[in-house]
PDB file of C-alpha atoms in Angstrom:
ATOM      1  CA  UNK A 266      -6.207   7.799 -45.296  1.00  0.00           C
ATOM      2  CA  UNK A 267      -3.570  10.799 -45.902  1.00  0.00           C
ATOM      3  CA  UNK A 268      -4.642  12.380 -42.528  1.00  0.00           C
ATOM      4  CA  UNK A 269      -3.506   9.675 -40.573  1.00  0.00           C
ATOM      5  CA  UNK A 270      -0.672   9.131 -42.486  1.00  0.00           C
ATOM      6  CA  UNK A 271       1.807  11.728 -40.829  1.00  0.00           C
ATOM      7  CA  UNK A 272       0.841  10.553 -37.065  1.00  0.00           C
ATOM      8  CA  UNK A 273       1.047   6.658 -38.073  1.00  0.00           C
ATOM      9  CA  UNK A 274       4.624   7.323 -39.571  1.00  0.00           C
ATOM     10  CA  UNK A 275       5.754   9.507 -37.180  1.00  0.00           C
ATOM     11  CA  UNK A 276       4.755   6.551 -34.511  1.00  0.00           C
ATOM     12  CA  UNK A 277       6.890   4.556 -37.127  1.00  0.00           C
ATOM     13  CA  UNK A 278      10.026   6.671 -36.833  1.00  0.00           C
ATOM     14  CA  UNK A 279      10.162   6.877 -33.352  1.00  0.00           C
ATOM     15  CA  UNK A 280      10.220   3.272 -32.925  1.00  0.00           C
ATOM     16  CA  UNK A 281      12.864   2.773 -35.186  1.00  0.00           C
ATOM     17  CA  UNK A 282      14.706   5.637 -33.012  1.00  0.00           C
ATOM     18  CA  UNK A 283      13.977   3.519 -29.793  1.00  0.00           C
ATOM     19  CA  UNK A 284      14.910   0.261 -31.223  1.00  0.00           C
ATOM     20  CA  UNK A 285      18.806   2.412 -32.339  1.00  0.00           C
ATOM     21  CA  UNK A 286      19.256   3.285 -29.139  1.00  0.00           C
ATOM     22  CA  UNK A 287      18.113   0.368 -27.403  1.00  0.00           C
ATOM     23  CA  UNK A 288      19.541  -2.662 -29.804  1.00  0.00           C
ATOM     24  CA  UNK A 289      22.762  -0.859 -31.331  1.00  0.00           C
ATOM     25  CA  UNK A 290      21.187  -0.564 -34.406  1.00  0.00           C
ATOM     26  CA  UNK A 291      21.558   2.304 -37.297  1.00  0.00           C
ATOM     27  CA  UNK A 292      19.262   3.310 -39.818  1.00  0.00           C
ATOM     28  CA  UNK A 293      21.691   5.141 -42.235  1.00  0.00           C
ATOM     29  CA  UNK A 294      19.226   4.768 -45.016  1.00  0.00           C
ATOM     30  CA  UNK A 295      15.477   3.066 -45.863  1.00  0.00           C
ATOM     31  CA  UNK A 296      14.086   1.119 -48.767  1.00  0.00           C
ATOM     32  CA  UNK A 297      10.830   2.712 -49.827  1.00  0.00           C
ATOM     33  CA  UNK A 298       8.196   0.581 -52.139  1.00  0.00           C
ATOM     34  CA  UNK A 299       5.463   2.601 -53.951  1.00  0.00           C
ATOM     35  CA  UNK A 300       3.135   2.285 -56.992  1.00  0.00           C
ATOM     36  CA  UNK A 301       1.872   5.395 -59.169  1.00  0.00           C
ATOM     37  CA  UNK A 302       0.045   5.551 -62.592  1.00  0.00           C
ATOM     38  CA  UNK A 303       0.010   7.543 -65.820  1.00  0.00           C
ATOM     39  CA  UNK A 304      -2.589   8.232 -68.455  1.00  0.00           C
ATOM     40  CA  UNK A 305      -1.782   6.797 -71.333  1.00  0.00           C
ATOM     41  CA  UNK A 306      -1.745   9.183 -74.314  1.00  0.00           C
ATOM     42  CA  UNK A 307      -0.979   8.643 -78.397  1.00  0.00           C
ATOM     43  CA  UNK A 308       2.640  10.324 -78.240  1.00  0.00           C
ATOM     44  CA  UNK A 309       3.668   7.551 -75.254  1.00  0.00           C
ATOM     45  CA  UNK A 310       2.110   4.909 -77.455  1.00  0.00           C
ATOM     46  CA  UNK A 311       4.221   5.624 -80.442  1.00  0.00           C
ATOM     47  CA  UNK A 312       7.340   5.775 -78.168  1.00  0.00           C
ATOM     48  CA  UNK A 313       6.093   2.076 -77.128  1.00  0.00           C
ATOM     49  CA  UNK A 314       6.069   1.064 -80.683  1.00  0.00           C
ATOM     50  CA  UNK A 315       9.288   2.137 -81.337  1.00  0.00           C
ATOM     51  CA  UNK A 316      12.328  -0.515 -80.743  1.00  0.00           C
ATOM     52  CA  UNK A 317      13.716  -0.285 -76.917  1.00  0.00           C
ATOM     53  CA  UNK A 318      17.755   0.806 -77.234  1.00  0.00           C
ATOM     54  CA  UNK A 319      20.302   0.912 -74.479  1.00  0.00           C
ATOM     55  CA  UNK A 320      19.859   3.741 -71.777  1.00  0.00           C
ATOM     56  CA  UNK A 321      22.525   6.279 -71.419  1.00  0.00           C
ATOM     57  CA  UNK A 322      23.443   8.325 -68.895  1.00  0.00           C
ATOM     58  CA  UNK A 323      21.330  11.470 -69.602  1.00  0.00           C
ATOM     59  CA  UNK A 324      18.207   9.425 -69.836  1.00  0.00           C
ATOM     60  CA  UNK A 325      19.253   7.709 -66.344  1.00  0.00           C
ATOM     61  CA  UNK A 326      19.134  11.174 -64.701  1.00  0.00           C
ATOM     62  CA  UNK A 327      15.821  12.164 -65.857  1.00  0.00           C
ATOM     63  CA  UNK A 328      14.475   9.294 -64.185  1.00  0.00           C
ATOM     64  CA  UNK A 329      13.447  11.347 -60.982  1.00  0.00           C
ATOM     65  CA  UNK A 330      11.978  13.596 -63.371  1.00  0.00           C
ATOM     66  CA  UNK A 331       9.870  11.070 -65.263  1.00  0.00           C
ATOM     67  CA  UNK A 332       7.975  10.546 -61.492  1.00  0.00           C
ATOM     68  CA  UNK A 333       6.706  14.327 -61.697  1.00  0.00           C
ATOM     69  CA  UNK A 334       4.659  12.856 -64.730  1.00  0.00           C
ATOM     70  CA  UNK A 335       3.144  10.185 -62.622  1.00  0.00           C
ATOM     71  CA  UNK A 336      -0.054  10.185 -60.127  1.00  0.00           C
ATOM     72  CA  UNK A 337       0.982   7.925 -56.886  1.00  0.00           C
ATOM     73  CA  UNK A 338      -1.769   5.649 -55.378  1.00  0.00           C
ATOM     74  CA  UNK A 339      -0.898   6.827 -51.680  1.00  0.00           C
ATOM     75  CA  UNK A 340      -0.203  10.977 -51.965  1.00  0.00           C
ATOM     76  CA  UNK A 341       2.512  10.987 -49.509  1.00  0.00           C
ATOM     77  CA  UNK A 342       4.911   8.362 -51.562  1.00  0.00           C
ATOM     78  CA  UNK A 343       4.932  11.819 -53.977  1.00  0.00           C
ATOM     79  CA  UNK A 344       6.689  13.237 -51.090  1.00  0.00           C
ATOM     80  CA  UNK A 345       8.662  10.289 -49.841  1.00  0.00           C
ATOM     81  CA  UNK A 346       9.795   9.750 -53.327  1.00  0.00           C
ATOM     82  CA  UNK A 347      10.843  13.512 -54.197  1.00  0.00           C
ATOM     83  CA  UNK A 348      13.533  13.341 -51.150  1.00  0.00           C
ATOM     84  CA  UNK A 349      15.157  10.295 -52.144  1.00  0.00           C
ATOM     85  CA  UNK A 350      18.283   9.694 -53.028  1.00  0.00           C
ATOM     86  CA  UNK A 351      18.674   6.643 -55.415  1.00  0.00           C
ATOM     87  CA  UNK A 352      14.591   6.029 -57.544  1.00  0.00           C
ATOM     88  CA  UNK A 353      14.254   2.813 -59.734  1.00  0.00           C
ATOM     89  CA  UNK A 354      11.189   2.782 -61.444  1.00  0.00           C
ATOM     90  CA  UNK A 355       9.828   0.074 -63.747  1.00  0.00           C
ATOM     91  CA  UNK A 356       6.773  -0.560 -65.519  1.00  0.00           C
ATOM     92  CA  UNK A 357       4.441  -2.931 -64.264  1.00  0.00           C
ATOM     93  CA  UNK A 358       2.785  -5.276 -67.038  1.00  0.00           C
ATOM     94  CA  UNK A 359      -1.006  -5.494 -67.295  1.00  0.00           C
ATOM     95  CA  UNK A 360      -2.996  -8.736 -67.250  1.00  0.00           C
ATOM     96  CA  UNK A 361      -6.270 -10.132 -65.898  1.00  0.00           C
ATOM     97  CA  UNK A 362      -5.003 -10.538 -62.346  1.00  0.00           C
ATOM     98  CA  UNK A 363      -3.703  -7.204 -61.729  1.00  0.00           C
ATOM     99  CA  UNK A 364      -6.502  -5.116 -60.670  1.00  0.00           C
ATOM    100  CA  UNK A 365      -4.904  -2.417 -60.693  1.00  0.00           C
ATOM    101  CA  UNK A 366      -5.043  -1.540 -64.289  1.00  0.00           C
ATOM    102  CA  UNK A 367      -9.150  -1.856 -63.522  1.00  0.00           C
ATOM    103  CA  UNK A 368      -9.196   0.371 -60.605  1.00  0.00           C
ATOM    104  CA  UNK A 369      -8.341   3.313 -62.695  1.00  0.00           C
ATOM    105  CA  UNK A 370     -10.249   2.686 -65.804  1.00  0.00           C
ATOM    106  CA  UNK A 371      -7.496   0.513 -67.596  1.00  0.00           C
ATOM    107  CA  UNK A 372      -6.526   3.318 -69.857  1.00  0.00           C
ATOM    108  CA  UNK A 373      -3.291   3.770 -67.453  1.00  0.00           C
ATOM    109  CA  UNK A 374       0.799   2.331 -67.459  1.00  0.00           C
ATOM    110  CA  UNK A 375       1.063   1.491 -63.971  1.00  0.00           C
ATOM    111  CA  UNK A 376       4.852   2.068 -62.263  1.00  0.00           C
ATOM    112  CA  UNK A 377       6.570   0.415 -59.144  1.00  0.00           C
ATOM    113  CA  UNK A 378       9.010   1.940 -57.721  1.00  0.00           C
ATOM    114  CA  UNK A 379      11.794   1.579 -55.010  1.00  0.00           C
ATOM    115  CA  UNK A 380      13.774   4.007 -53.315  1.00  0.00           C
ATOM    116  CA  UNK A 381      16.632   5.094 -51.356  1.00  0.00           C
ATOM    117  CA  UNK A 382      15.637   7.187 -48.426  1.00  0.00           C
ATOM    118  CA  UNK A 383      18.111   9.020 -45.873  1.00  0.00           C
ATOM    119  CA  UNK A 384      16.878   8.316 -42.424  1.00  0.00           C
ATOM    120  CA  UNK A 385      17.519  11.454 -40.724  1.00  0.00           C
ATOM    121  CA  UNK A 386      15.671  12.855 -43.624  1.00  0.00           C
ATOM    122  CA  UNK A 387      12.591  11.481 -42.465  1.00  0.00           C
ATOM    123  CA  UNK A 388      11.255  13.993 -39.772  1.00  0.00           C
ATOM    124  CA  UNK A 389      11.204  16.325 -42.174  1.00  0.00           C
ATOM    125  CA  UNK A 390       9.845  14.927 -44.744  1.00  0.00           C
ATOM    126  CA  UNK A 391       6.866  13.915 -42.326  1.00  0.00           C
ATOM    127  CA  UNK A 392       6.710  17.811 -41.242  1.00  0.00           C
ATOM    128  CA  UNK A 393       6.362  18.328 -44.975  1.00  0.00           C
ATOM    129  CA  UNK A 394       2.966  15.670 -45.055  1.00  0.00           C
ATOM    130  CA  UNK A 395       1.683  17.359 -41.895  1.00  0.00           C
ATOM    131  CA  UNK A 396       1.549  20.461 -43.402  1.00  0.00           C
ATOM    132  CA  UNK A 397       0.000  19.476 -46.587  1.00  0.00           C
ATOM    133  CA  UNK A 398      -2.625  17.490 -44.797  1.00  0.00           C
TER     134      UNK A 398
END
């Protein structure tokens, strides 16, 4: 649940802290793995229809702006996601053993995504969920 969420991260961090002092280890940066969903709607559809061409840059950079259009599954990735520096977000295709197309009605284009997350980021970013919660 998103109220235990901040302490069970926090807990998180500060055993990654313990194990950088301890073991000589540094965190410069985290990998972050989250799902989100989006409605589908007649304009996207057409889009879909249309044939795929290359990417260019502009459309690269609007990438972190195509997640403001999504709902995530777990409502601190929202947050996790917004502060990161690198997102790569790809599509994930339905079929009868992903029930996650059913949990939502089916009427939804479900996303993965990964991210690049600053580690001394973090504790604020988990002040940020604490105060929403």
């Amino acid at each position: 649940p998103l109220e235990l969420a901040p302490h069970l991260q926090k807990t998180l961090y500060e055993e990654l802290e313990k194990v950088e002092k301890e073991e000589k280890y540094q965190f410069d940066y985290l990998f972050l793995f989250g799902d989100s969903y989006r409605m589908k709607d007649e304009e996207e559809e057409k889009k879909r229809e249309q044939p795929k061409e290359k990417k260019g840059k502009k459309e690269k950079k609007n990438e972190k702006k195509q997640l403001s259009k999504v709902e995530f599954f777990k409502g601190d990735d929202e947050i996790y996601f917004k502060h990161c520096k690198h997102v790569f977000s790809f599509e994930v295709p339905s079929n009868n053993e992903n029930d996650e197309h059913a949990k939502i009605g089916g009427d939804a284009t479900i996303y993965r995504h990964v991210g690049i997350l600053k580690f001394s980021e973090v504790p604020s970013i988990l002040q940020e969920i604490k105060t929403l919660v």
